[in-house]
């Protein structure tokens, strides 16, 4: 006898049973509907990408978490950990032919060899919406608005989540003002992105290891206590009036108010984002109770296309994973929230009624109904118990008397009401 194989999926990978697919479809349906409502066009690509495109030397986590391998021709390839580099590559390849701004969307399966914690797997589906070729802050407003719309379509409200918005450029200006030299900013961003994931003492140690003086480390932590844009304005003093980063954030909040979703936004100078390609406004969505990891995150990345050899092109977008939002929905709406009764179960008592059952199922399907036809004769108790547990809305069980009368009984499984249905 052979060795017993494990029935578990590889660690960090998920199986989707039908009961899981109901949730996944609910989430994906909201992603697609929100993208379509906001005028984003779908695109796609293969999950296998060139390693060189994805590999980064910025010391950021995602670059270190890539699943990669050599194919039989020694090509170095990888499973994508995110979609943004692939999107940049696809745009760069056809930059002359495409008409900008592009508004593109996809749901991409992504792989990251990361430490498994709540809300973090080694494989996830990530909804991406990106606007490429637009410098106006209205692009940020449109992508955040679409993501909030998706959350609303899933059944959540601004009481359940908030999008925390900041700007790397603004943080850079504030750091500069407090005496942290520009060549240290990238290192400060990386350290501050770890906030909440490791104690502040370890973050201080990281900054000190990078050569930042004690007094500057203190200032960095003071900056994080600037709780609103007015406090930042006051901190910047005279420089505030010429700050493009500040005026962009002002415009973002004002446009969000006009569009009617300002209640979903908060300013939070502590939002940095782990990926090094962001250049301006950055944002991350969290549940208001602070129970889960980030629901979605994104920002402006104006240099990514030039980094990979394309023409300079402003870009903004976000990635919204399926893992955290499903946990959040189950917790806020209840595990049964997706269970809705649908379709008609059709069964029969003896082989003599099989033809009548097949005929009825075909004509119901032809009229647009979803029909689950029993595959063999059954006792009524067994048929109705299966129809009930499979969440059928209605059921018809054909017995010898029904066949004789030429009519069966179409039963509503919730109200128990019955109506006659013709079998001929
Ligand atoms: P990210 O913050 O690395 O950004 O990921 C975006 C979202 O993907 C997270 O907020 C989370 O919902 C989900 N996610 C990421 N890693 C995992 C994981 N291991 N398990 C489950 N869910 C995960 C990006 O990837 C950027 N490329 C987003 C972007 C698009 N920026 C501009 N355009």
PDB file of N, CA, C and O in Angstrom, residues 187-230:
ATOM      1  N   UNK A 187      14.633  55.443   4.215  1.00  0.00           N
ATOM      2  CA  UNK A 187      14.892  54.557   5.347  1.00  0.00           C
ATOM      3  C   UNK A 187      13.865  54.804   6.477  1.00  0.00           C
ATOM      4  O   UNK A 187      13.355  53.864   7.091  1.00  0.00           O
ATOM      5  N   UNK A 188      13.537  56.082   6.691  1.00  0.00           N
ATOM      6  CA  UNK A 188      12.531  56.416   7.718  1.00  0.00           C
ATOM      7  C   UNK A 188      11.167  55.840   7.308  1.00  0.00           C
ATOM      8  O   UNK A 188      10.449  55.255   8.123  1.00  0.00           O
ATOM      9  N   UNK A 189      10.823  55.957   6.016  1.00  0.00           N
ATOM     10  CA  UNK A 189       9.539  55.425   5.545  1.00  0.00           C
ATOM     11  C   UNK A 189       9.449  53.922   5.829  1.00  0.00           C
ATOM     12  O   UNK A 189       8.451  53.427   6.330  1.00  0.00           O
ATOM     13  N   UNK A 190      10.525  53.206   5.485  1.00  0.00           N
ATOM     14  CA  UNK A 190      10.516  51.750   5.670  1.00  0.00           C
ATOM     15  C   UNK A 190      10.341  51.382   7.138  1.00  0.00           C
ATOM     16  O   UNK A 190       9.581  50.479   7.482  1.00  0.00           O
ATOM     17  N   UNK A 191      11.037  52.126   8.020  1.00  0.00           N
ATOM     18  CA  UNK A 191      10.946  51.830   9.456  1.00  0.00           C
ATOM     19  C   UNK A 191       9.540  52.159   9.975  1.00  0.00           C
ATOM     20  O   UNK A 191       8.920  51.358  10.684  1.00  0.00           O
ATOM     21  N   UNK A 192       9.010  53.320   9.569  1.00  0.00           N
ATOM     22  CA  UNK A 192       7.696  53.727  10.090  1.00  0.00           C
ATOM     23  C   UNK A 192       6.577  52.831   9.571  1.00  0.00           C
ATOM     24  O   UNK A 192       5.541  52.687  10.221  1.00  0.00           O
ATOM     25  N   UNK A 193       6.770  52.239   8.398  1.00  0.00           N
ATOM     26  CA  UNK A 193       5.756  51.331   7.863  1.00  0.00           C
ATOM     27  C   UNK A 193       5.556  50.117   8.774  1.00  0.00           C
ATOM     28  O   UNK A 193       4.537  49.444   8.715  1.00  0.00           O
ATOM     29  N   UNK A 194       6.535  49.856   9.639  1.00  0.00           N
ATOM     30  CA  UNK A 194       6.460  48.683  10.543  1.00  0.00           C
ATOM     31  C   UNK A 194       5.612  48.999  11.789  1.00  0.00           C
ATOM     32  O   UNK A 194       5.396  48.136  12.625  1.00  0.00           O
ATOM     33  N   UNK A 195       5.179  50.267  11.905  1.00  0.00           N
ATOM     34  CA  UNK A 195       4.398  50.635  13.108  1.00  0.00           C
ATOM     35  C   UNK A 195       3.142  49.787  13.220  1.00  0.00           C
ATOM     36  O   UNK A 195       2.449  49.556  12.240  1.00  0.00           O
ATOM     37  N   UNK A 196       2.850  49.340  14.420  1.00  0.00           N
ATOM     38  CA  UNK A 196       1.682  48.493  14.616  1.00  0.00           C
ATOM     39  C   UNK A 196       2.053  47.026  14.436  1.00  0.00           C
ATOM     40  O   UNK A 196       1.408  46.143  14.967  1.00  0.00           O
ATOM     41  N   UNK A 197       3.116  46.765  13.639  1.00  0.00           N
ATOM     42  CA  UNK A 197       3.544  45.369  13.430  1.00  0.00           C
ATOM     43  C   UNK A 197       4.674  45.022  14.386  1.00  0.00           C
ATOM     44  O   UNK A 197       4.934  43.874  14.662  1.00  0.00           O
ATOM     45  N   UNK A 198       5.420  46.061  14.856  1.00  0.00           N
ATOM     46  CA  UNK A 198       6.466  45.825  15.867  1.00  0.00           C
ATOM     47  C   UNK A 198       6.461  46.995  16.847  1.00  0.00           C
ATOM     48  O   UNK A 198       5.951  48.078  16.536  1.00  0.00           O
ATOM     49  N   UNK A 199       6.982  46.796  18.085  1.00  0.00           N
ATOM     50  CA  UNK A 199       6.942  47.874  19.067  1.00  0.00           C
ATOM     51  C   UNK A 199       7.779  49.088  18.632  1.00  0.00           C
ATOM     52  O   UNK A 199       8.761  48.927  17.888  1.00  0.00           O
ATOM     53  N   UNK A 200       7.355  50.283  19.097  1.00  0.00           N
ATOM     54  CA  UNK A 200       8.064  51.511  18.714  1.00  0.00           C
ATOM     55  C   UNK A 200       9.548  51.444  19.081  1.00  0.00           C
ATOM     56  O   UNK A 200      10.388  52.014  18.379  1.00  0.00           O
ATOM     57  N   UNK A 201       9.857  50.716  20.186  1.00  0.00           N
ATOM     58  CA  UNK A 201      11.263  50.636  20.604  1.00  0.00           C
ATOM     59  C   UNK A 201      12.103  49.974  19.499  1.00  0.00           C
ATOM     60  O   UNK A 201      13.232  50.395  19.232  1.00  0.00           O
ATOM     61  N   UNK A 202      11.532  48.949  18.843  1.00  0.00           N
ATOM     62  CA  UNK A 202      12.288  48.277  17.763  1.00  0.00           C
ATOM     63  C   UNK A 202      12.436  49.188  16.547  1.00  0.00           C
ATOM     64  O   UNK A 202      13.437  49.147  15.840  1.00  0.00           O
ATOM     65  N   UNK A 203      11.395  50.027  16.342  1.00  0.00           N
ATOM     66  CA  UNK A 203      11.468  50.963  15.203  1.00  0.00           C
ATOM     67  C   UNK A 203      12.565  52.003  15.473  1.00  0.00           C
ATOM     68  O   UNK A 203      13.376  52.312  14.591  1.00  0.00           O
ATOM     69  N   UNK A 204      12.623  52.488  16.725  1.00  0.00           N
ATOM     70  CA  UNK A 204      13.698  53.422  17.102  1.00  0.00           C
ATOM     71  C   UNK A 204      15.049  52.772  16.855  1.00  0.00           C
ATOM     72  O   UNK A 204      15.966  53.392  16.310  1.00  0.00           O
ATOM     73  N   UNK A 205      15.160  51.491  17.242  1.00  0.00           N
ATOM     74  CA  UNK A 205      16.435  50.783  17.077  1.00  0.00           C
ATOM     75  C   UNK A 205      16.791  50.679  15.592  1.00  0.00           C
ATOM     76  O   UNK A 205      17.947  50.867  15.204  1.00  0.00           O
ATOM     77  N   UNK A 206      15.759  50.418  14.754  1.00  0.00           N
ATOM     78  CA  UNK A 206      15.992  50.331  13.299  1.00  0.00           C
ATOM     79  C   UNK A 206      16.529  51.658  12.767  1.00  0.00           C
ATOM     80  O   UNK A 206      17.458  51.699  11.956  1.00  0.00           O
ATOM     81  N   UNK A 207      15.914  52.763  13.252  1.00  0.00           N
ATOM     82  CA  UNK A 207      16.338  54.093  12.789  1.00  0.00           C
ATOM     83  C   UNK A 207      17.758  54.395  13.266  1.00  0.00           C
ATOM     84  O   UNK A 207      18.578  54.931  12.518  1.00  0.00           O
ATOM     85  N   UNK A 208      18.036  54.012  14.531  1.00  0.00           N
ATOM     86  CA  UNK A 208      19.375  54.262  15.081  1.00  0.00           C
ATOM     87  C   UNK A 208      20.418  53.442  14.311  1.00  0.00           C
ATOM     88  O   UNK A 208      21.483  53.950  13.954  1.00  0.00           O
ATOM     89  N   UNK A 209      20.063  52.162  13.997  1.00  0.00           N
ATOM     90  CA  UNK A 209      20.993  51.315  13.230  1.00  0.00           C
ATOM     91  C   UNK A 209      21.322  51.939  11.879  1.00  0.00           C
ATOM     92  O   UNK A 209      22.412  51.773  11.342  1.00  0.00           O
ATOM     93  N   UNK A 210      20.320  52.638  11.322  1.00  0.00           N
ATOM     94  CA  UNK A 210      20.525  53.288  10.021  1.00  0.00           C
ATOM     95  C   UNK A 210      21.305  54.576  10.142  1.00  0.00           C
ATOM     96  O   UNK A 210      21.485  55.285   9.151  1.00  0.00           O
ATOM     97  N   UNK A 211      21.691  54.957  11.378  1.00  0.00           N
ATOM     98  CA  UNK A 211      22.547  56.123  11.575  1.00  0.00           C
ATOM     99  C   UNK A 211      21.812  57.416  11.903  1.00  0.00           C
ATOM    100  O   UNK A 211      22.407  58.495  11.869  1.00  0.00           O
ATOM    101  N   UNK A 212      20.517  57.325  12.261  1.00  0.00           N
ATOM    102  CA  UNK A 212      19.791  58.553  12.620  1.00  0.00           C
ATOM    103  C   UNK A 212      20.058  58.903  14.089  1.00  0.00           C
ATOM    104  O   UNK A 212      19.974  58.034  14.962  1.00  0.00           O
ATOM    105  N   UNK A 213      20.369  60.180  14.324  1.00  0.00           N
ATOM    106  CA  UNK A 213      20.703  60.591  15.708  1.00  0.00           C
ATOM    107  C   UNK A 213      19.473  60.496  16.616  1.00  0.00           C
ATOM    108  O   UNK A 213      18.349  60.668  16.152  1.00  0.00           O
ATOM    109  N   UNK A 214      19.767  60.335  17.903  1.00  0.00           N
ATOM    110  CA  UNK A 214      18.713  60.222  18.936  1.00  0.00           C
ATOM    111  C   UNK A 214      17.689  61.362  18.839  1.00  0.00           C
ATOM    112  O   UNK A 214      16.473  61.145  18.851  1.00  0.00           O
ATOM    113  N   UNK A 215      18.203  62.617  18.716  1.00  0.00           N
ATOM    114  CA  UNK A 215      17.289  63.779  18.732  1.00  0.00           C
ATOM    115  C   UNK A 215      16.362  63.749  17.507  1.00  0.00           C
ATOM    116  O   UNK A 215      15.187  64.123  17.588  1.00  0.00           O
ATOM    117  N   UNK A 216      16.880  63.269  16.373  1.00  0.00           N
ATOM    118  CA  UNK A 216      16.039  63.212  15.175  1.00  0.00           C
ATOM    119  C   UNK A 216      14.997  62.091  15.287  1.00  0.00           C
ATOM    120  O   UNK A 216      13.871  62.237  14.833  1.00  0.00           O
ATOM    121  N   UNK A 217      15.398  61.001  15.937  1.00  0.00           N
ATOM    122  CA  UNK A 217      14.439  59.893  16.127  1.00  0.00           C
ATOM    123  C   UNK A 217      13.255  60.398  16.952  1.00  0.00           C
ATOM    124  O   UNK A 217      12.092  60.137  16.646  1.00  0.00           O
ATOM    125  N   UNK A 218      13.572  61.196  17.982  1.00  0.00           N
ATOM    126  CA  UNK A 218      12.502  61.766  18.815  1.00  0.00           C
ATOM    127  C   UNK A 218      11.568  62.621  17.969  1.00  0.00           C
ATOM    128  O   UNK A 218      10.349  62.552  18.092  1.00  0.00           O
ATOM    129  N   UNK A 219      12.177  63.415  17.086  1.00  0.00           N
ATOM    130  CA  UNK A 219      11.366  64.292  16.227  1.00  0.00           C
ATOM    131  C   UNK A 219      10.475  63.471  15.297  1.00  0.00           C
ATOM    132  O   UNK A 219       9.317  63.828  15.062  1.00  0.00           O
ATOM    133  N   UNK A 220      11.011  62.386  14.776  1.00  0.00           N
ATOM    134  CA  UNK A 220      10.210  61.528  13.885  1.00  0.00           C
ATOM    135  C   UNK A 220       8.948  61.069  14.620  1.00  0.00           C
ATOM    136  O   UNK A 220       7.833  61.112  14.075  1.00  0.00           O
ATOM    137  N   UNK A 221       9.109  60.669  15.886  1.00  0.00           N
ATOM    138  CA  UNK A 221       7.935  60.201  16.636  1.00  0.00           C
ATOM    139  C   UNK A 221       6.974  61.353  16.964  1.00  0.00           C
ATOM    140  O   UNK A 221       5.758  61.152  17.001  1.00  0.00           O
ATOM    141  N   UNK A 222       7.539  62.571  17.158  1.00  0.00           N
ATOM    142  CA  UNK A 222       6.653  63.737  17.383  1.00  0.00           C
ATOM    143  C   UNK A 222       5.787  63.993  16.149  1.00  0.00           C
ATOM    144  O   UNK A 222       4.598  64.290  16.260  1.00  0.00           O
ATOM    145  N   UNK A 223       6.410  63.856  14.992  1.00  0.00           N
ATOM    146  CA  UNK A 223       5.674  64.099  13.737  1.00  0.00           C
ATOM    147  C   UNK A 223       4.461  63.178  13.644  1.00  0.00           C
ATOM    148  O   UNK A 223       3.384  63.572  13.212  1.00  0.00           O
ATOM    149  N   UNK A 224       4.640  61.941  14.106  1.00  0.00           N
ATOM    150  CA  UNK A 224       3.541  60.974  14.011  1.00  0.00           C
ATOM    151  C   UNK A 224       2.346  61.366  14.877  1.00  0.00           C
ATOM    152  O   UNK A 224       1.252  60.843  14.706  1.00  0.00           O
ATOM    153  N   UNK A 225       2.569  62.308  15.830  1.00  0.00           N
ATOM    154  CA  UNK A 225       1.433  62.716  16.653  1.00  0.00           C
ATOM    155  C   UNK A 225       0.672  63.904  16.029  1.00  0.00           C
ATOM    156  O   UNK A 225      -0.287  64.387  16.614  1.00  0.00           O
ATOM    157  N   UNK A 226       1.087  64.354  14.844  1.00  0.00           N
ATOM    158  CA  UNK A 226       0.325  65.418  14.160  1.00  0.00           C
ATOM    159  C   UNK A 226      -0.981  64.784  13.671  1.00  0.00           C
ATOM    160  O   UNK A 226      -0.974  63.958  12.762  1.00  0.00           O
ATOM    161  N   UNK A 227      -2.094  65.159  14.326  1.00  0.00           N
ATOM    162  CA  UNK A 227      -3.298  64.355  14.112  1.00  0.00           C
ATOM    163  C   UNK A 227      -4.208  64.852  12.994  1.00  0.00           C
ATOM    164  O   UNK A 227      -5.100  64.121  12.572  1.00  0.00           O
ATOM    165  N   UNK A 228      -4.031  66.090  12.542  1.00  0.00           N
ATOM    166  CA  UNK A 228      -4.858  66.521  11.409  1.00  0.00           C
ATOM    167  C   UNK A 228      -4.073  67.480  10.513  1.00  0.00           C
ATOM    168  O   UNK A 228      -2.941  67.867  10.836  1.00  0.00           O
ATOM    169  N   UNK A 229      -4.708  67.866   9.403  1.00  0.00           N
ATOM    170  CA  UNK A 229      -3.993  68.701   8.427  1.00  0.00           C
ATOM    171  C   UNK A 229      -3.667  70.079   8.996  1.00  0.00           C
ATOM    172  O   UNK A 229      -2.662  70.692   8.635  1.00  0.00           O
ATOM    173  N   UNK A 230      -4.511  70.566   9.934  1.00  0.00           N
ATOM    174  CA  UNK A 230      -4.235  71.872  10.551  1.00  0.00           C
ATOM    175  C   UNK A 230      -2.945  71.817  11.364  1.00  0.00           C
ATOM    176  O   UNK A 230      -2.125  72.742  11.330  1.00  0.00           O
TER     177      UNK A 230
END
